[in-house]
């Protein structure tokens, strides 16, 4: 970031230039100067704007951390929950996928709630709900109550649809991609922390009947949720939401607090006015069905939903949910060793997300997707090949591909781990972050909340279908066949991105949501 992102106070030169005037519209659509919109930036925001916008983004992105932690921790906890409750494969799939089913409902509800209560308060509410779910999971005496806790926590995670929208609507266009990617990075960070926690709380590998501390693994998720709840209560409302509700003065103050010190009052006025103009043609609330009828809305929805579905059909969350199980299938014999080596996968996810933060506003969203999807497909093809070798019995002493018995780690087992790392690294750079950025950018303001909610719900629904069938499918067509199907989906996804996904780098949100860009991929 440039050094211009420093403490922002409106200078006397700017204040004297007939600026700080609210441009209001008369009934005949003419404009006239009004009374000063704001005389100064509120003193509570007089801290460096770089620090301020990073704090805002980080606090909101804790919602991503919660989702990432839950995704990762269930991988280790499941190994012990299965033994304690004597679960079948189907019951295990229900426990793992319960949070996803809740997230589908949470994502759809969040789309409506963000337009009513605002992005900020949806995030606050989601953190409270997550705490409730985490507590229920940690005290569950049977798998039924555990499933209830998973559903409640899932509803909170699904409400995270508000997070990328909130960050995007506060971010300067030049660094919006990087800041929105905080959400993807915090998801990856949550997964890494969860694997480390799971390993630290796992019992001795020499005791095959150890129960682990799975209750503490799941209950610790309440800690970041509490931090987010208090942190977000101190954060400002989205300026787009404030304008939508007619609170223009507040919107100006918020924008002034998160823009570089070199930003003039005229530029701030222009940004507020562009938001107002984007809403000027919207008379009533846009119903859900209008998103399917209006060509511009429908095109934006197709892009957003298509990317979210592609993200899940790449198989990422089966890898994250079942990473320890997959590594045991590949020949890593003990539960604790499988959990330990799962951290390599989580580290690849974190490094990939950090790489994406450096590249996303330089190379653009579209190029990053097209390039990294090749690496994702390659990783899956290598992984499929290694499991084919393992299941053929060509490597003595390894586990069966179905995971029915445990053997010894072989060279092919290490290749399987490396292919997982390669796959996740390329995924994190492209598919892990770009779909979240696109859903925060592609929709016009009047349907941004609903559109993001529908896209997130599609993500979680696809996630649910993929995750609840993973163990069953691996037994039917082997892990090799399963990962080859994922590779085929990624190749089809590359074609979709090339044909349909436009470049949004460096454009203001109102220009992107204006219409024509959603029809111009290349």
PDB file of N, CA and C in Angstrom, residues 60-126:
ATOM      1  N   UNK A  60     -14.072  -8.188  10.271  1.00  0.00           N
ATOM      2  CA  UNK A  60     -15.155  -8.816   9.508  1.00  0.00           C
ATOM      3  C   UNK A  60     -14.756 -10.210   9.044  1.00  0.00           C
ATOM      4  N   UNK A  61     -13.479 -10.351   8.618  1.00  0.00           N
ATOM      5  CA  UNK A  61     -13.008 -11.626   8.073  1.00  0.00           C
ATOM      6  C   UNK A  61     -12.868 -12.710   9.129  1.00  0.00           C
ATOM      7  N   UNK A  62     -13.014 -12.367  10.409  1.00  0.00           N
ATOM      8  CA  UNK A  62     -13.063 -13.412  11.432  1.00  0.00           C
ATOM      9  C   UNK A  62     -14.214 -14.379  11.171  1.00  0.00           C
ATOM     10  N   UNK A  63     -15.233 -13.901  10.442  1.00  0.00           N
ATOM     11  CA  UNK A  63     -16.298 -14.808  10.021  1.00  0.00           C
ATOM     12  C   UNK A  63     -15.750 -15.913   9.136  1.00  0.00           C
ATOM     13  N   UNK A  64     -14.803 -15.564   8.258  1.00  0.00           N
ATOM     14  CA  UNK A  64     -14.138 -16.570   7.448  1.00  0.00           C
ATOM     15  C   UNK A  64     -13.306 -17.514   8.296  1.00  0.00           C
ATOM     16  N   UNK A  65     -12.662 -16.962   9.339  1.00  0.00           N
ATOM     17  CA  UNK A  65     -11.866 -17.788  10.253  1.00  0.00           C
ATOM     18  C   UNK A  65     -12.743 -18.850  10.909  1.00  0.00           C
ATOM     19  N   UNK A  66     -13.949 -18.456  11.327  1.00  0.00           N
ATOM     20  CA  UNK A  66     -14.864 -19.401  11.970  1.00  0.00           C
ATOM     21  C   UNK A  66     -15.221 -20.541  11.019  1.00  0.00           C
ATOM     22  N   UNK A  67     -15.532 -20.185   9.758  1.00  0.00           N
ATOM     23  CA  UNK A  67     -15.847 -21.213   8.781  1.00  0.00           C
ATOM     24  C   UNK A  67     -14.662 -22.115   8.504  1.00  0.00           C
ATOM     25  N   UNK A  68     -13.470 -21.517   8.398  1.00  0.00           N
ATOM     26  CA  UNK A  68     -12.267 -22.298   8.156  1.00  0.00           C
ATOM     27  C   UNK A  68     -11.934 -23.217   9.315  1.00  0.00           C
ATOM     28  N   UNK A  69     -12.061 -22.704  10.533  1.00  0.00           N
ATOM     29  CA  UNK A  69     -11.779 -23.517  11.721  1.00  0.00           C
ATOM     30  C   UNK A  69     -12.728 -24.708  11.782  1.00  0.00           C
ATOM     31  N   UNK A  70     -14.003 -24.456  11.541  1.00  0.00           N
ATOM     32  CA  UNK A  70     -14.980 -25.544  11.596  1.00  0.00           C
ATOM     33  C   UNK A  70     -14.703 -26.578  10.514  1.00  0.00           C
ATOM     34  N   UNK A  71     -14.340 -26.108   9.321  1.00  0.00           N
ATOM     35  CA  UNK A  71     -14.021 -27.021   8.228  1.00  0.00           C
ATOM     36  C   UNK A  71     -12.856 -27.921   8.585  1.00  0.00           C
ATOM     37  N   UNK A  72     -11.819 -27.327   9.187  1.00  0.00           N
ATOM     38  CA  UNK A  72     -10.618 -28.088   9.498  1.00  0.00           C
ATOM     39  C   UNK A  72     -10.739 -28.946  10.740  1.00  0.00           C
ATOM     40  N   UNK A  73     -11.375 -28.440  11.783  1.00  0.00           N
ATOM     41  CA  UNK A  73     -11.387 -29.160  13.059  1.00  0.00           C
ATOM     42  C   UNK A  73     -12.197 -30.435  12.980  1.00  0.00           C
ATOM     43  N   UNK A  74     -13.223 -30.444  12.137  1.00  0.00           N
ATOM     44  CA  UNK A  74     -14.043 -31.654  12.041  1.00  0.00           C
ATOM     45  C   UNK A  74     -13.248 -32.799  11.426  1.00  0.00           C
ATOM     46  N   UNK A  75     -12.209 -32.470  10.640  1.00  0.00           N
ATOM     47  CA  UNK A  75     -11.366 -33.504  10.047  1.00  0.00           C
ATOM     48  C   UNK A  75     -10.700 -34.339  11.129  1.00  0.00           C
ATOM     49  N   UNK A  76     -10.122 -33.671  12.143  1.00  0.00           N
ATOM     50  CA  UNK A  76      -9.486 -34.399  13.237  1.00  0.00           C
ATOM     51  C   UNK A  76     -10.483 -34.939  14.236  1.00  0.00           C
ATOM     52  N   UNK A  77     -11.507 -34.154  14.556  1.00  0.00           N
ATOM     53  CA  UNK A  77     -12.481 -34.571  15.567  1.00  0.00           C
ATOM     54  C   UNK A  77     -13.265 -35.798  15.124  1.00  0.00           C
ATOM     55  N   UNK A  78     -13.535 -35.904  13.824  1.00  0.00           N
ATOM     56  CA  UNK A  78     -14.330 -37.024  13.313  1.00  0.00           C
ATOM     57  C   UNK A  78     -13.688 -38.370  13.620  1.00  0.00           C
ATOM     58  N   UNK A  79     -12.356 -38.426  13.602  1.00  0.00           N
ATOM     59  CA  UNK A  79     -11.669 -39.683  13.883  1.00  0.00           C
ATOM     60  C   UNK A  79     -12.036 -40.220  15.260  1.00  0.00           C
ATOM     61  N   UNK A  80     -12.268 -39.312  16.213  1.00  0.00           N
ATOM     62  CA  UNK A  80     -12.601 -39.710  17.581  1.00  0.00           C
ATOM     63  C   UNK A  80     -14.111 -39.811  17.801  1.00  0.00           C
ATOM     64  N   UNK A  81     -14.880 -38.933  17.145  1.00  0.00           N
ATOM     65  CA  UNK A  81     -16.342 -38.974  17.281  1.00  0.00           C
ATOM     66  C   UNK A  81     -16.882 -40.297  16.746  1.00  0.00           C
ATOM     67  N   UNK A  82     -16.319 -40.771  15.634  1.00  0.00           N
ATOM     68  CA  UNK A  82     -16.752 -42.050  15.066  1.00  0.00           C
ATOM     69  C   UNK A  82     -16.623 -43.179  16.078  1.00  0.00           C
ATOM     70  N   UNK A  83     -15.489 -43.204  16.784  1.00  0.00           N
ATOM     71  CA  UNK A  83     -15.254 -44.267  17.757  1.00  0.00           C
ATOM     72  C   UNK A  83     -16.152 -44.122  18.980  1.00  0.00           C
ATOM     73  N   UNK A  84     -16.302 -42.895  19.482  1.00  0.00           N
ATOM     74  CA  UNK A  84     -17.065 -42.694  20.719  1.00  0.00           C
ATOM     75  C   UNK A  84     -18.535 -43.026  20.537  1.00  0.00           C
ATOM     76  N   UNK A  85     -19.117 -42.651  19.391  1.00  0.00           N
ATOM     77  CA  UNK A  85     -20.544 -42.885  19.166  1.00  0.00           C
ATOM     78  C   UNK A  85     -20.811 -44.074  18.235  1.00  0.00           C
ATOM     79  N   UNK A  86     -19.735 -44.787  17.833  1.00  0.00           N
ATOM     80  CA  UNK A  86     -19.862 -45.955  16.942  1.00  0.00           C
ATOM     81  C   UNK A  86     -20.690 -45.619  15.701  1.00  0.00           C
ATOM     82  N   UNK A  87     -20.256 -44.590  14.995  1.00  0.00           N
ATOM     83  CA  UNK A  87     -21.016 -44.078  13.858  1.00  0.00           C
ATOM     84  C   UNK A  87     -20.754 -44.889  12.596  1.00  0.00           C
ATOM     85  N   UNK A  88     -21.786 -45.024  11.784  1.00  0.00           N
ATOM     86  CA  UNK A  88     -21.625 -45.584  10.442  1.00  0.00           C
ATOM     87  C   UNK A  88     -21.072 -44.500   9.523  1.00  0.00           C
ATOM     88  N   UNK A  89     -20.708 -44.893   8.299  1.00  0.00           N
ATOM     89  CA  UNK A  89     -20.222 -43.900   7.340  1.00  0.00           C
ATOM     90  C   UNK A  89     -21.274 -42.829   7.074  1.00  0.00           C
ATOM     91  N   UNK A  90     -22.545 -43.260   6.946  1.00  0.00           N
ATOM     92  CA  UNK A  90     -23.611 -42.295   6.663  1.00  0.00           C
ATOM     93  C   UNK A  90     -23.796 -41.326   7.821  1.00  0.00           C
ATOM     94  N   UNK A  91     -23.771 -41.829   9.052  1.00  0.00           N
ATOM     95  CA  UNK A  91     -23.913 -40.958  10.223  1.00  0.00           C
ATOM     96  C   UNK A  91     -22.739 -39.986  10.322  1.00  0.00           C
ATOM     97  N   UNK A  92     -21.549 -40.471   9.979  1.00  0.00           N
ATOM     98  CA  UNK A  92     -20.381 -39.585   9.965  1.00  0.00           C
ATOM     99  C   UNK A  92     -20.556 -38.490   8.924  1.00  0.00           C
ATOM    100  N   UNK A  93     -21.047 -38.860   7.752  1.00  0.00           N
ATOM    101  CA  UNK A  93     -21.291 -37.877   6.699  1.00  0.00           C
ATOM    102  C   UNK A  93     -22.318 -36.840   7.147  1.00  0.00           C
ATOM    103  N   UNK A  94     -23.330 -37.271   7.898  1.00  0.00           N
ATOM    104  CA  UNK A  94     -24.327 -36.330   8.411  1.00  0.00           C
ATOM    105  C   UNK A  94     -23.697 -35.337   9.383  1.00  0.00           C
ATOM    106  N   UNK A  95     -22.851 -35.827  10.282  1.00  0.00           N
ATOM    107  CA  UNK A  95     -22.197 -34.945  11.253  1.00  0.00           C
ATOM    108  C   UNK A  95     -21.321 -33.925  10.532  1.00  0.00           C
ATOM    109  N   UNK A  96     -20.530 -34.406   9.585  1.00  0.00           N
ATOM    110  CA  UNK A  96     -19.641 -33.508   8.840  1.00  0.00           C
ATOM    111  C   UNK A  96     -20.452 -32.502   8.035  1.00  0.00           C
ATOM    112  N   UNK A  97     -21.520 -32.958   7.410  1.00  0.00           N
ATOM    113  CA  UNK A  97     -22.280 -32.111   6.490  1.00  0.00           C
ATOM    114  C   UNK A  97     -23.365 -31.294   7.170  1.00  0.00           C
ATOM    115  N   UNK A  98     -23.598 -31.527   8.469  1.00  0.00           N
ATOM    116  CA  UNK A  98     -24.635 -30.780   9.171  1.00  0.00           C
ATOM    117  C   UNK A  98     -24.407 -29.286   9.129  1.00  0.00           C
ATOM    118  N   UNK A  99     -23.151 -28.870   9.307  1.00  0.00           N
ATOM    119  CA  UNK A  99     -22.844 -27.442   9.278  1.00  0.00           C
ATOM    120  C   UNK A  99     -23.119 -26.861   7.896  1.00  0.00           C
ATOM    121  N   UNK A 100     -22.976 -27.685   6.877  1.00  0.00           N
ATOM    122  CA  UNK A 100     -23.196 -27.211   5.515  1.00  0.00           C
ATOM    123  C   UNK A 100     -24.685 -27.009   5.257  1.00  0.00           C
ATOM    124  N   UNK A 101     -25.509 -27.950   5.739  1.00  0.00           N
ATOM    125  CA  UNK A 101     -26.955 -27.805   5.575  1.00  0.00           C
ATOM    126  C   UNK A 101     -27.442 -26.537   6.262  1.00  0.00           C
ATOM    127  N   UNK A 102     -26.921 -26.268   7.456  1.00  0.00           N
ATOM    128  CA  UNK A 102     -27.276 -25.035   8.152  1.00  0.00           C
ATOM    129  C   UNK A 102     -26.822 -23.811   7.395  1.00  0.00           C
ATOM    130  N   UNK A 103     -25.665 -23.918   6.737  1.00  0.00           N
ATOM    131  CA  UNK A 103     -25.114 -22.775   6.013  1.00  0.00           C
ATOM    132  C   UNK A 103     -25.944 -22.417   4.790  1.00  0.00           C
ATOM    133  N   UNK A 104     -26.580 -23.408   4.161  1.00  0.00           N
ATOM    134  CA  UNK A 104     -27.458 -23.111   3.023  1.00  0.00           C
ATOM    135  C   UNK A 104     -28.580 -22.183   3.469  1.00  0.00           C
ATOM    136  N   UNK A 105     -29.224 -22.541   4.588  1.00  0.00           N
ATOM    137  CA  UNK A 105     -30.300 -21.702   5.120  1.00  0.00           C
ATOM    138  C   UNK A 105     -29.760 -20.352   5.569  1.00  0.00           C
ATOM    139  N   UNK A 106     -28.599 -20.355   6.215  1.00  0.00           N
ATOM    140  CA  UNK A 106     -28.006 -19.104   6.679  1.00  0.00           C
ATOM    141  C   UNK A 106     -27.646 -18.172   5.548  1.00  0.00           C
ATOM    142  N   UNK A 107     -27.132 -18.732   4.439  1.00  0.00           N
ATOM    143  CA  UNK A 107     -26.772 -17.907   3.294  1.00  0.00           C
ATOM    144  C   UNK A 107     -27.976 -17.243   2.658  1.00  0.00           C
ATOM    145  N   UNK A 108     -29.066 -18.004   2.502  1.00  0.00           N
ATOM    146  CA  UNK A 108     -30.284 -17.432   1.920  1.00  0.00           C
ATOM    147  C   UNK A 108     -30.882 -16.364   2.829  1.00  0.00           C
ATOM    148  N   UNK A 109     -30.893 -16.634   4.132  1.00  0.00           N
ATOM    149  CA  UNK A 109     -31.445 -15.659   5.076  1.00  0.00           C
ATOM    150  C   UNK A 109     -30.590 -14.405   5.134  1.00  0.00           C
ATOM    151  N   UNK A 110     -29.273 -14.570   5.035  1.00  0.00           N
ATOM    152  CA  UNK A 110     -28.374 -13.416   5.121  1.00  0.00           C
ATOM    153  C   UNK A 110     -28.611 -12.435   3.989  1.00  0.00           C
ATOM    154  N   UNK A 111     -28.943 -12.948   2.796  1.00  0.00           N
ATOM    155  CA  UNK A 111     -29.199 -12.057   1.672  1.00  0.00           C
ATOM    156  C   UNK A 111     -30.304 -11.067   1.961  1.00  0.00           C
ATOM    157  N   UNK A 112     -31.351 -11.520   2.613  1.00  0.00           N
ATOM    158  CA  UNK A 112     -32.470 -10.642   2.975  1.00  0.00           C
ATOM    159  C   UNK A 112     -32.108  -9.757   4.164  1.00  0.00           C
ATOM    160  N   UNK A 113     -31.452 -10.349   5.160  1.00  0.00           N
ATOM    161  CA  UNK A 113     -31.160  -9.615   6.395  1.00  0.00           C
ATOM    162  C   UNK A 113     -30.162  -8.483   6.193  1.00  0.00           C
ATOM    163  N   UNK A 114     -29.208  -8.658   5.272  1.00  0.00           N
ATOM    164  CA  UNK A 114     -28.223  -7.599   5.063  1.00  0.00           C
ATOM    165  C   UNK A 114     -28.860  -6.327   4.532  1.00  0.00           C
ATOM    166  N   UNK A 115     -29.940  -6.473   3.760  1.00  0.00           N
ATOM    167  CA  UNK A 115     -30.633  -5.295   3.237  1.00  0.00           C
ATOM    168  C   UNK A 115     -31.547  -4.655   4.275  1.00  0.00           C
ATOM    169  N   UNK A 116     -31.939  -5.416   5.293  1.00  0.00           N
ATOM    170  CA  UNK A 116     -32.828  -4.888   6.330  1.00  0.00           C
ATOM    171  C   UNK A 116     -32.037  -4.321   7.504  1.00  0.00           C
ATOM    172  N   UNK A 117     -31.123  -5.110   8.040  1.00  0.00           N
ATOM    173  CA  UNK A 117     -30.381  -4.721   9.240  1.00  0.00           C
ATOM    174  C   UNK A 117     -29.016  -4.119   8.933  1.00  0.00           C
ATOM    175  N   UNK A 118     -28.515  -4.359   7.743  1.00  0.00           N
ATOM    176  CA  UNK A 118     -27.181  -3.895   7.401  1.00  0.00           C
ATOM    177  C   UNK A 118     -26.159  -5.003   7.530  1.00  0.00           C
ATOM    178  N   UNK A 119     -25.065  -4.892   6.759  1.00  0.00           N
ATOM    179  CA  UNK A 119     -24.041  -5.934   6.743  1.00  0.00           C
ATOM    180  C   UNK A 119     -23.417  -6.124   8.125  1.00  0.00           C
ATOM    181  N   UNK A 120     -23.168  -5.007   8.815  1.00  0.00           N
ATOM    182  CA  UNK A 120     -22.500  -5.055  10.115  1.00  0.00           C
ATOM    183  C   UNK A 120     -23.273  -5.903  11.115  1.00  0.00           C
ATOM    184  N   UNK A 121     -24.563  -5.657  11.256  1.00  0.00           N
ATOM    185  CA  UNK A 121     -25.329  -6.330  12.299  1.00  0.00           C
ATOM    186  C   UNK A 121     -25.625  -7.785  11.960  1.00  0.00           C
ATOM    187  N   UNK A 122     -25.630  -8.127  10.684  1.00  0.00           N
ATOM    188  CA  UNK A 122     -25.742  -9.531  10.308  1.00  0.00           C
ATOM    189  C   UNK A 122     -24.499 -10.287  10.761  1.00  0.00           C
ATOM    190  N   UNK A 123     -23.320  -9.671  10.595  1.00  0.00           N
ATOM    191  CA  UNK A 123     -22.076 -10.302  11.028  1.00  0.00           C
ATOM    192  C   UNK A 123     -22.051 -10.452  12.545  1.00  0.00           C
ATOM    193  N   UNK A 124     -22.493  -9.419  13.269  1.00  0.00           N
ATOM    194  CA  UNK A 124     -22.559  -9.497  14.733  1.00  0.00           C
ATOM    195  C   UNK A 124     -23.502 -10.618  15.164  1.00  0.00           C
ATOM    196  N   UNK A 125     -24.683 -10.665  14.552  1.00  0.00           N
ATOM    197  CA  UNK A 125     -25.647 -11.705  14.898  1.00  0.00           C
ATOM    198  C   UNK A 125     -25.127 -13.100  14.609  1.00  0.00           C
ATOM    199  N   UNK A 126     -24.415 -13.245  13.486  1.00  0.00           N
ATOM    200  CA  UNK A 126     -23.872 -14.551  13.122  1.00  0.00           C
ATOM    201  C   UNK A 126     -22.856 -15.035  14.150  1.00  0.00           C
TER     202      UNK A 126
END
